PDB file of C-alpha atoms and ligand atoms in Angstrom:
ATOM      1  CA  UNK A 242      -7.197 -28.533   1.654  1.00 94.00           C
ATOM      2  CA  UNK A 243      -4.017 -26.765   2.730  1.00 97.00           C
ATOM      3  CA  UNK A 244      -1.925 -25.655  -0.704  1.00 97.00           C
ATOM      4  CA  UNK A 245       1.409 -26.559   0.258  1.00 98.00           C
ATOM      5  CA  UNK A 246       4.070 -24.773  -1.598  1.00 98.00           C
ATOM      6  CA  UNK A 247       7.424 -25.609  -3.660  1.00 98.00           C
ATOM      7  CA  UNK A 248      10.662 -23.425  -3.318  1.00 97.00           C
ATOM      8  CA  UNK A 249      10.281 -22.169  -7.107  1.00 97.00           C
ATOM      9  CA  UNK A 250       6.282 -20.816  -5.886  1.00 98.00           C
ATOM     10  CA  UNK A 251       7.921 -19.191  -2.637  1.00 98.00           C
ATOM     11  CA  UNK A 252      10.081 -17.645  -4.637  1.00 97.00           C
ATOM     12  CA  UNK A 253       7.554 -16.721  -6.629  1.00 98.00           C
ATOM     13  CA  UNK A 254       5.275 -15.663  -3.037  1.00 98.00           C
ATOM     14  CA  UNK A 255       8.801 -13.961  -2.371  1.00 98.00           C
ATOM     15  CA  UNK A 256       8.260 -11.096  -5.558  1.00 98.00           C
ATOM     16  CA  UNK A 257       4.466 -10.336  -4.507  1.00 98.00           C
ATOM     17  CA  UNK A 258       5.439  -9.804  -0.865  1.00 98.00           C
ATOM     18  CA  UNK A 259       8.188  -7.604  -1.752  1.00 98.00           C
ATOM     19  CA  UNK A 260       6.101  -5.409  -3.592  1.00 98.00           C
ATOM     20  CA  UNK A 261       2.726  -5.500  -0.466  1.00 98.00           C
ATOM     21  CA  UNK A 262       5.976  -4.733   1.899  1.00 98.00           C
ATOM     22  CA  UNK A 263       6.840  -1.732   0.094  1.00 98.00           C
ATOM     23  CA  UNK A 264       3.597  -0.177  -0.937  1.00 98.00           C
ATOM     24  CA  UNK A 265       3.167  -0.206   2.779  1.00 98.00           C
ATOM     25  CA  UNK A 266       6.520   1.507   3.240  1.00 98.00           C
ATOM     26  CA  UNK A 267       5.642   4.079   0.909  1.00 98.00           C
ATOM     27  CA  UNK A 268       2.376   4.458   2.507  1.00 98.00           C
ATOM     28  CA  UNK A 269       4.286   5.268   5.575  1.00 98.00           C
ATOM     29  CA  UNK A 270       5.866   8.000   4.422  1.00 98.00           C
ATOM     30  CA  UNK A 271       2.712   9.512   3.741  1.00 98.00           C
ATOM     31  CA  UNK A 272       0.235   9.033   7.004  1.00 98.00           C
ATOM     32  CA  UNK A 273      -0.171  12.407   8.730  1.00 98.00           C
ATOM     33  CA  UNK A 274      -2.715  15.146   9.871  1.00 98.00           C
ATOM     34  CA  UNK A 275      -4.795  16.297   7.314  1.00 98.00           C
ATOM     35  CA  UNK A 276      -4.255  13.214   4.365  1.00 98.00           C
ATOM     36  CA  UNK A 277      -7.462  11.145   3.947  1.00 98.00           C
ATOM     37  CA  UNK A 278      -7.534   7.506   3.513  1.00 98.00           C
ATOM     38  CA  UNK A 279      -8.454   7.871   0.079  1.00 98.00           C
ATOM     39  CA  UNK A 280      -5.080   9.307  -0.892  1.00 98.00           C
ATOM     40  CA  UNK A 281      -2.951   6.550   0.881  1.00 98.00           C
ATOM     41  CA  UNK A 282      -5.509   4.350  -1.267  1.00 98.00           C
ATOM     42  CA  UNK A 283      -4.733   5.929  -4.223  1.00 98.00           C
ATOM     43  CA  UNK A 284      -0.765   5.882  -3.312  1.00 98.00           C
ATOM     44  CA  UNK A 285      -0.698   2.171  -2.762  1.00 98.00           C
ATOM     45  CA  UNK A 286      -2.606   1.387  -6.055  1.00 98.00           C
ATOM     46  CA  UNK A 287      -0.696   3.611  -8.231  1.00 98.00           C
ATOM     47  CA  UNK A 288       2.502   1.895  -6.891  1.00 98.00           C
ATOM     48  CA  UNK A 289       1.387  -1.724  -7.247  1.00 98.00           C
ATOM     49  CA  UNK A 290       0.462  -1.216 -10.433  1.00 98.00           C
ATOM     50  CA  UNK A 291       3.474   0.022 -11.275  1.00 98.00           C
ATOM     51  CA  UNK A 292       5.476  -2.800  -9.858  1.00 98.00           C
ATOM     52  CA  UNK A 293       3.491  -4.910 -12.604  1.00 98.00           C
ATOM     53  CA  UNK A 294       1.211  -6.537 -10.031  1.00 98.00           C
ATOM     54  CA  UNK A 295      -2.749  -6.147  -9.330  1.00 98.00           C
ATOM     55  CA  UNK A 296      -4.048  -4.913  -5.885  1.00 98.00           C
ATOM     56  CA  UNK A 297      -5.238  -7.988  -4.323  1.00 98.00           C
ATOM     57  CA  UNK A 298      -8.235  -6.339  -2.454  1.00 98.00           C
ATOM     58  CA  UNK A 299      -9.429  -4.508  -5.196  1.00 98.00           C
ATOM     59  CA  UNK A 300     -13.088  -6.019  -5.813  1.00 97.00           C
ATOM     60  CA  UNK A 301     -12.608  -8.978  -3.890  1.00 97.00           C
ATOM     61  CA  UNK A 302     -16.120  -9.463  -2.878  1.00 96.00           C
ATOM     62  CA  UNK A 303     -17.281  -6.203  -4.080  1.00 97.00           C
ATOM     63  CA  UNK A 304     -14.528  -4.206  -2.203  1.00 98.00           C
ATOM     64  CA  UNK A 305     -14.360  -0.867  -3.749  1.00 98.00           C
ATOM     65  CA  UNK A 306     -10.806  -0.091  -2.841  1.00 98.00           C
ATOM     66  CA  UNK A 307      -6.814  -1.331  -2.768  1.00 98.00           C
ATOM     67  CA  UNK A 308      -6.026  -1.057   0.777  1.00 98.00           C
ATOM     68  CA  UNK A 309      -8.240  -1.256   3.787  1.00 98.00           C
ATOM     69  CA  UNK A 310      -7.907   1.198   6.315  1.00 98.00           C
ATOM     70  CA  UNK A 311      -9.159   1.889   9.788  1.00 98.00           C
ATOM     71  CA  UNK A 312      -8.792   4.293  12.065  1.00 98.00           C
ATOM     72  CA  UNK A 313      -8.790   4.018  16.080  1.00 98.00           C
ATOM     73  CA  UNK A 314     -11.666   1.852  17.334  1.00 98.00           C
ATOM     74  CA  UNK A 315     -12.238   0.499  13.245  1.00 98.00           C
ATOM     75  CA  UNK A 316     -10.190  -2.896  13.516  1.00 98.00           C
ATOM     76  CA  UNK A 317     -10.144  -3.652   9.807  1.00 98.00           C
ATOM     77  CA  UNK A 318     -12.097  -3.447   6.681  1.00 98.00           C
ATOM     78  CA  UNK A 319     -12.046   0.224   6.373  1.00 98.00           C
ATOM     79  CA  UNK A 320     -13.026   1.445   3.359  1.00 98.00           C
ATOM     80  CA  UNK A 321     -10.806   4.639   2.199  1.00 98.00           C
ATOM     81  CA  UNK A 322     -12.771   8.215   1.454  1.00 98.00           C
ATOM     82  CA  UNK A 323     -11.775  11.467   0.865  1.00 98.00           C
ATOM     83  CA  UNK A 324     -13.682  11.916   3.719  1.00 98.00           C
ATOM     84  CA  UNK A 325     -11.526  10.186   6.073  1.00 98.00           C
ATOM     85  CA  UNK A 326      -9.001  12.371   6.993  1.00 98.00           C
ATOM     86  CA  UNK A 327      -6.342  11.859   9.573  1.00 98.00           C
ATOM     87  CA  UNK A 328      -5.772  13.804  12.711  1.00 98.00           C
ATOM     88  CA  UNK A 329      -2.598  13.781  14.952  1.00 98.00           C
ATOM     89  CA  UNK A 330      -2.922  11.307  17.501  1.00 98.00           C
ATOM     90  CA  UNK A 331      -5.084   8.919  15.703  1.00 98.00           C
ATOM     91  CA  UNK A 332      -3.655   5.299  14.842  1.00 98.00           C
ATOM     92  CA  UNK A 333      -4.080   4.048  11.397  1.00 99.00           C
ATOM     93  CA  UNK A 334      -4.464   0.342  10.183  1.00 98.00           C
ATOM     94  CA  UNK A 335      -3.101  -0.204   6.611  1.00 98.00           C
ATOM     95  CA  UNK A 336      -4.172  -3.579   5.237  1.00 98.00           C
ATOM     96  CA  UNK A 337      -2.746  -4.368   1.678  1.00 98.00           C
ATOM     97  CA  UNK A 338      -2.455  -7.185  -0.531  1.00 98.00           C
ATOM     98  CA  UNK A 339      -0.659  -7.480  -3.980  1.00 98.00           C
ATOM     99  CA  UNK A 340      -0.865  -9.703  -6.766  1.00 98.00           C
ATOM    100  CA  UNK A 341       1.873 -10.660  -8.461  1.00 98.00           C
ATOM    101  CA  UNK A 342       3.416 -13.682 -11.048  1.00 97.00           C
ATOM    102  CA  UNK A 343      -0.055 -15.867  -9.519  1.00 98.00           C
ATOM    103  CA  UNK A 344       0.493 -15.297  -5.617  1.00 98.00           C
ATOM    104  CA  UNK A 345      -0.994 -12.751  -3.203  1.00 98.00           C
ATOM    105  CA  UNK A 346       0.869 -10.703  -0.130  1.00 98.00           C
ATOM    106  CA  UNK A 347      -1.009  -9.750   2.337  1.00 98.00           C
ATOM    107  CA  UNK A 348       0.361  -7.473   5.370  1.00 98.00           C
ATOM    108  CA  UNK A 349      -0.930  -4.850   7.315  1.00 98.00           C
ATOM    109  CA  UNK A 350       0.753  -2.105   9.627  1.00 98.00           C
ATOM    110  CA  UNK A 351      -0.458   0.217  12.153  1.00 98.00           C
ATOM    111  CA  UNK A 352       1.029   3.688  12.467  1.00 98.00           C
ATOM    112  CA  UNK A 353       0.887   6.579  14.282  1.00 98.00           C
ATOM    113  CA  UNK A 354      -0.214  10.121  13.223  1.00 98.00           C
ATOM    114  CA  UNK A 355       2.365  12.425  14.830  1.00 98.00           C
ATOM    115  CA  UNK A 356       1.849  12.488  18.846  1.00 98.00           C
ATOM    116  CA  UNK A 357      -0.468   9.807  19.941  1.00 98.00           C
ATOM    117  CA  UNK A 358      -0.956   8.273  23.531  1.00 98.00           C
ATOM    118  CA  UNK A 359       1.272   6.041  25.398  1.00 98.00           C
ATOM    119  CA  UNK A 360      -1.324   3.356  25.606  1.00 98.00           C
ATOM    120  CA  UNK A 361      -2.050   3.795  21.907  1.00 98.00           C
ATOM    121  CA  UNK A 362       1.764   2.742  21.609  1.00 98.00           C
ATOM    122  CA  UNK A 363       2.460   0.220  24.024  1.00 98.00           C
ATOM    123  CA  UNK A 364      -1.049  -1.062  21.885  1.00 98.00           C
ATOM    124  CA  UNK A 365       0.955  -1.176  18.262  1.00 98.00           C
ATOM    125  CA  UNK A 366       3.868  -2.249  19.698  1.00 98.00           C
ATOM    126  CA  UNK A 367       2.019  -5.604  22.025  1.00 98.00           C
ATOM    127  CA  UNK A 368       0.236  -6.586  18.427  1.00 98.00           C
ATOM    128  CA  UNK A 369       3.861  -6.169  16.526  1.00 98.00           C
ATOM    129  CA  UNK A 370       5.503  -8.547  19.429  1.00 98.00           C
ATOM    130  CA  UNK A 371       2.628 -10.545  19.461  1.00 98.00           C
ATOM    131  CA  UNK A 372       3.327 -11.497  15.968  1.00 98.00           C
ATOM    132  CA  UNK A 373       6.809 -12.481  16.639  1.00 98.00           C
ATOM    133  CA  UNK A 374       6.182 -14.442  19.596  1.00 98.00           C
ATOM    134  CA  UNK A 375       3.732 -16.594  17.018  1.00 98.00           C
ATOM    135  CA  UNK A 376       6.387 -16.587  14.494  1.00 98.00           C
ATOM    136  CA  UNK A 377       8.900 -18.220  16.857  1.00 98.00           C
ATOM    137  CA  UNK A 378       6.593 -21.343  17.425  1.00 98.00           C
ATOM    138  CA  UNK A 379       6.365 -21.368  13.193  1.00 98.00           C
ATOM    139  CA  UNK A 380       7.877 -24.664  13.310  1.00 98.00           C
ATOM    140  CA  UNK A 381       8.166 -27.683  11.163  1.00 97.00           C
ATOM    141  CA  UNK A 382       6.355 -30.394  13.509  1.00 96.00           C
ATOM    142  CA  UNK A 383       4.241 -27.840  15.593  1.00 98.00           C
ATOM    143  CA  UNK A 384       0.908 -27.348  15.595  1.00 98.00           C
ATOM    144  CA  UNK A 385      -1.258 -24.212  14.503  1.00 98.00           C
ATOM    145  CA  UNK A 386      -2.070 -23.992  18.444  1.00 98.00           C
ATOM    146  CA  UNK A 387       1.387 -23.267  19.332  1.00 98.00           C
ATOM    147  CA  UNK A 388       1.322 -20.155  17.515  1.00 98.00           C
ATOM    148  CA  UNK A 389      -1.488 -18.962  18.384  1.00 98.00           C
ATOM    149  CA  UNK A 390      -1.016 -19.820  21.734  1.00 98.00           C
ATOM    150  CA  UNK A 391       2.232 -17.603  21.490  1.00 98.00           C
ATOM    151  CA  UNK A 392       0.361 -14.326  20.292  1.00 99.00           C
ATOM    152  CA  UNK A 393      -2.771 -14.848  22.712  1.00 98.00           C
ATOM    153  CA  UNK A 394      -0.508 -15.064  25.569  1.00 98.00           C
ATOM    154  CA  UNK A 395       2.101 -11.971  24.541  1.00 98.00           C
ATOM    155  CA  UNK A 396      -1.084 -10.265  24.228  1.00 98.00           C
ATOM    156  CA  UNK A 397      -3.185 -10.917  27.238  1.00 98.00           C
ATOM    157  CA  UNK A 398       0.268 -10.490  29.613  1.00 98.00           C
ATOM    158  CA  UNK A 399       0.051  -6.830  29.010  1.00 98.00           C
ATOM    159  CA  UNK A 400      -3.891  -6.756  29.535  1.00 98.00           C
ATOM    160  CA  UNK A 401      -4.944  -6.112  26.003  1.00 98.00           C
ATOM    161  CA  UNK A 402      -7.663  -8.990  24.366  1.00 98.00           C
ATOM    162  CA  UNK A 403      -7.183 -10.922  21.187  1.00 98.00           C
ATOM    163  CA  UNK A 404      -9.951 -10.651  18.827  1.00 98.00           C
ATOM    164  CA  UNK A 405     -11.617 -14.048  17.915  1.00 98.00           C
ATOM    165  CA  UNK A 406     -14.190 -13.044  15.351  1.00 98.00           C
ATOM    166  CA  UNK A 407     -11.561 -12.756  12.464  1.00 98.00           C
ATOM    167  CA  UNK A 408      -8.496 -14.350  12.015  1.00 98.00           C
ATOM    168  CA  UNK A 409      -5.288 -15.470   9.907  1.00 98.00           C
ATOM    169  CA  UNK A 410      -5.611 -17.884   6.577  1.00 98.00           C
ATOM    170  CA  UNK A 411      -3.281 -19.715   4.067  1.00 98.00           C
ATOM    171  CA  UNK A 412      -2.306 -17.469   1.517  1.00 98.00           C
ATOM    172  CA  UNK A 413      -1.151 -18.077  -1.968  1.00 98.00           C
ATOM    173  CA  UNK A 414      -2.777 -18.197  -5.487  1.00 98.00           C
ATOM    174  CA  UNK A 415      -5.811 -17.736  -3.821  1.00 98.00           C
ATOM    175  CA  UNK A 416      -5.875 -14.576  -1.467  1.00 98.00           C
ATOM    176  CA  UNK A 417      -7.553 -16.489   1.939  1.00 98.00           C
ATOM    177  CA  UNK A 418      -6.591 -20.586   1.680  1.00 98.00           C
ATOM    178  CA  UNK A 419      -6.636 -23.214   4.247  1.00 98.00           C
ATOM    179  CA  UNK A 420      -5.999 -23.481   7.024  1.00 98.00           C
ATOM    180  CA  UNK A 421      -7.843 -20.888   9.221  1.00 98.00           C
ATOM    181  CA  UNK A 422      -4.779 -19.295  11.882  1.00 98.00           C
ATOM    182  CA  UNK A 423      -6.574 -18.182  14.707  1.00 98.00           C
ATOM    183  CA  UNK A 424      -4.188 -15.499  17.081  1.00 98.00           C
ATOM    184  CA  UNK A 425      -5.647 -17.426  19.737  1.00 98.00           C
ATOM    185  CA  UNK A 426      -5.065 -21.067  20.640  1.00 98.00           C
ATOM    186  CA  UNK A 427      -4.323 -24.682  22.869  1.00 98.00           C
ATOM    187  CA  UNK A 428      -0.615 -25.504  22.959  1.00 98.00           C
ATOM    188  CA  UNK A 429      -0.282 -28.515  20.749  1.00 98.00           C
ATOM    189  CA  UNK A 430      -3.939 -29.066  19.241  1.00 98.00           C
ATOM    190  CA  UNK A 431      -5.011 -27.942  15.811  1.00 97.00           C
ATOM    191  CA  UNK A 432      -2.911 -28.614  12.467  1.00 97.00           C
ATOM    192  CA  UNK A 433       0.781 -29.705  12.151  1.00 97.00           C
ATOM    193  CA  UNK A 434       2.863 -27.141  10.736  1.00 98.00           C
ATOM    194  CA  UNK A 435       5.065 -28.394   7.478  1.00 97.00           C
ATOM    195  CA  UNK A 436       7.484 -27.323   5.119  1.00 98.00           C
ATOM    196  CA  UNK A 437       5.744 -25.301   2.406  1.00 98.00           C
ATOM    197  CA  UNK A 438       2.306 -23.920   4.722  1.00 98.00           C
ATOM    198  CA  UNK A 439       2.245 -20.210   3.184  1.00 98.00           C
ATOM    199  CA  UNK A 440       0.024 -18.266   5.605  1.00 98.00           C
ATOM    200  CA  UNK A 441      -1.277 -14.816   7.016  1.00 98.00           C
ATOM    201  CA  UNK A 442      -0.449 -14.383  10.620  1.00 98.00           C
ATOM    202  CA  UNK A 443      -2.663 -11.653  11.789  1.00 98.00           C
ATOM    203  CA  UNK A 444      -3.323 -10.779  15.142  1.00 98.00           C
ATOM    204  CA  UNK A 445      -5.977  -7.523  15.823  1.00 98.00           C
ATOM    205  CA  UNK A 446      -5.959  -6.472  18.620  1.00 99.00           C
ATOM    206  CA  UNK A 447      -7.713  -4.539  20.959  1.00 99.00           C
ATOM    207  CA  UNK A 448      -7.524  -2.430  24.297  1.00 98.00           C
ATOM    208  CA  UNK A 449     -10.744  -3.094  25.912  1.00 98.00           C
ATOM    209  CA  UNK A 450     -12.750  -6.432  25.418  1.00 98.00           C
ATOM    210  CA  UNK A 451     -12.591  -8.613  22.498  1.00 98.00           C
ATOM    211  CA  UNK A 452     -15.916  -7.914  21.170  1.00 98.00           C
ATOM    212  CA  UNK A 453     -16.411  -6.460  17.142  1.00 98.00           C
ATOM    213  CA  UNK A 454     -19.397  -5.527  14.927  1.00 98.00           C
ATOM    214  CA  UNK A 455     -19.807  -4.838  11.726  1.00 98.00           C
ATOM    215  CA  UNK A 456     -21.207  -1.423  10.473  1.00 98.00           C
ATOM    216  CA  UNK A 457     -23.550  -1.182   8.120  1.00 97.00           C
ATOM    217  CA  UNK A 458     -21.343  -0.564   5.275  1.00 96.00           C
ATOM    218  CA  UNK A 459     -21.061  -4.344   5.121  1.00 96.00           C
ATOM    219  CA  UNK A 460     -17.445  -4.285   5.762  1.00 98.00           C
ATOM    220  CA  UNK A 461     -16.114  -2.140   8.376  1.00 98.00           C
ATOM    221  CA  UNK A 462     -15.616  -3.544  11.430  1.00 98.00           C
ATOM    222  CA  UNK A 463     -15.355  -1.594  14.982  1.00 98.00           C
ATOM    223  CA  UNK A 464     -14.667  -2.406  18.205  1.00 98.00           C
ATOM    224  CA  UNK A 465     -18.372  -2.320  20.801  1.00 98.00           C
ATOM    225  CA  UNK A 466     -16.654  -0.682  23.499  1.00 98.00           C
ATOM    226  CA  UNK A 467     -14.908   2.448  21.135  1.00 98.00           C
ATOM    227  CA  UNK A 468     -11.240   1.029  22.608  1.00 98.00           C
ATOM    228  CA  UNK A 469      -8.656   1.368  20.419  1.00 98.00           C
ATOM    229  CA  UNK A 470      -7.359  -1.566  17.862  1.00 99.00           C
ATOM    230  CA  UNK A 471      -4.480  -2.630  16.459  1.00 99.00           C
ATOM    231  CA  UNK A 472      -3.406  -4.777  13.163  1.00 99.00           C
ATOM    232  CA  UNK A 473       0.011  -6.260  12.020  1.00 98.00           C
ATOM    233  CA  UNK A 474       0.120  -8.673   9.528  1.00 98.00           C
ATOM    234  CA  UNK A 475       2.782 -10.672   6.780  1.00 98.00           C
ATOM    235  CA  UNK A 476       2.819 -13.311   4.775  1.00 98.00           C
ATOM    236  CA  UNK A 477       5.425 -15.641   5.786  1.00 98.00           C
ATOM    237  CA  UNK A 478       6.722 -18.663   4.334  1.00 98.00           C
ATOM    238  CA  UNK A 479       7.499 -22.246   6.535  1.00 98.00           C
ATOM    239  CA  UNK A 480      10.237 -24.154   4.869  1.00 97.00           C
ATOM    240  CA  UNK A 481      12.884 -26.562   5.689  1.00 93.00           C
ATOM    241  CA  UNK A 482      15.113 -23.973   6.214  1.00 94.00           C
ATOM    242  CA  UNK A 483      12.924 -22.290   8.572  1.00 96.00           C
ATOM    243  CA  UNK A 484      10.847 -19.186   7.856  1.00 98.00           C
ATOM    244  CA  UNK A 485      10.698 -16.715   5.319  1.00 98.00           C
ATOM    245  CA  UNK A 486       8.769 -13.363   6.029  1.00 98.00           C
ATOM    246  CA  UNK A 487       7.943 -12.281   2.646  1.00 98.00           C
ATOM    247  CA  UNK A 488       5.778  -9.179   3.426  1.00 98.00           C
ATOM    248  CA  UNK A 489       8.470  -7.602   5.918  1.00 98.00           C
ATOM    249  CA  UNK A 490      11.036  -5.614   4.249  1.00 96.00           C
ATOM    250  CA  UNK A 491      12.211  -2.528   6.832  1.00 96.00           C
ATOM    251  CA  UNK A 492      12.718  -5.256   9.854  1.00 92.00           C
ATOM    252  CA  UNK A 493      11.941  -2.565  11.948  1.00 94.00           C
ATOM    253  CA  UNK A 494       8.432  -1.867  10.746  1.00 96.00           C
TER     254      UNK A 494
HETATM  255 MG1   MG B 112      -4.408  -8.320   5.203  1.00 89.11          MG
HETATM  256 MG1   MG B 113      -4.958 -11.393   5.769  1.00 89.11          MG
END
């Protein structure tokens, strides 16, 4: 069942995606050669915790850390290690949730360390516009399809593929809600959009084909054919209004 939301709990959705939005901005400021995953882990804990909220990923099913983050051909699910380290001209997927006053964000960037190549841009960039161009079709009276119609298309124009095998959710008091928001879609099939549908819009994707695994760590998840990936992600808000982004707070990022 699809937990619509009143103004008083978007407000509330509102406070916990200001405070995802900015752990990622601080985490930002941080990605370069030589830091390992672990510390931007450790970064984005320390500060939602002290914005008074809870790290939404931390041991949801078992998951041993606050952010997930991926590297190149990892699409998501990345578990940080000290390990991990960066290296210029790698691109890095930062996946964070927060839980604040009973609601979850949920957003996810991907960012450059230092020089990286031009397809490895135009790649972060497609999966940023891709989002948008679903966003504009967040409508009160369309249907799910629409928007993920939107991103499938903005991505497959520039001959980059949409991955299938995970996908966008509601989001809310519970972390993943109904309904499922696939970055793919038909133009007017699937659910009708209304005033008060909180969800995840997620697109990954990727340079090469479609097609994902999962490694034996039980959560990371790669792409088969090593191409690169990309990730962006909010929480946004559908009211009568229009839409609220909750997660996005530099509009450039
Ligand atoms: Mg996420
Ligand atoms: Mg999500």
């Amino acid at each position: 069942m699809i937990q619509l939301k009143n103004s008083a709990q978007i407000s509330a959705m509102k406070e916990a995606g200001r405070i995802t939005g900015e752990a990622l901005l601080l985490a930002r400021e941080h990605v370069r050669e030589g830091v390992s995953t672990k510390e931007l882990d450790t970064l984005i804990r320390e500060y939602i915790e002290r914005a008074g909220a809870k790290p939404s990923f931390l041991g949801y099913a078992g998951f041993p850390a606050s952010a997930c983050i991926s590297i190149n051909d990892e699409v998501i699910h990345g578990i940080p290690s000290k390990n991990r380290v960066l290296q210029e001209g790698d691109i890095v997927k930062i996946d964070v949730g927060a839980f604040y006053k009973g609601f979850h964000g949920d957003s996810a960037r991907t960012i450059p360390v230092g020089r990286v190549s031009d397809e490895a841009m135009k790649l972060i960039e497609v999966t940023r516009n891709s989002f948008f161009a679903g966003v504009d079709m967040l409508k009160v009276g369309n249907r799910l399809g629409d928007v993920g119609y939107a991103i499938q298309s903005c991505v497959e124009k520039e001959g980059f593929s949409v991955v299938r095998r995970y996908i966008g959710h509601g989001v809310g008091k519970e972390l993943h809600e109904q309904p499922d928001v696939p970055n793919y879609g038909t133009a007017g099939r699937g659910t009708r959009l209304c005033a008060g549908m909180t969800l995840a819009i997620e697109p990954m994707v990727n340079t090469g084909s479609a097609d994902v695994y999962e490694l034996a760590d039980g959560w990371t998840v790669k792409t088969v054919d090593k191409g690169l990936s990309a990730h962006y992600e909010n929480t946004v808000a559908l009211t009568s209004d229009g839409v609220l982004i909750t997660t996005l707070i530099d509009k450039d990022f």
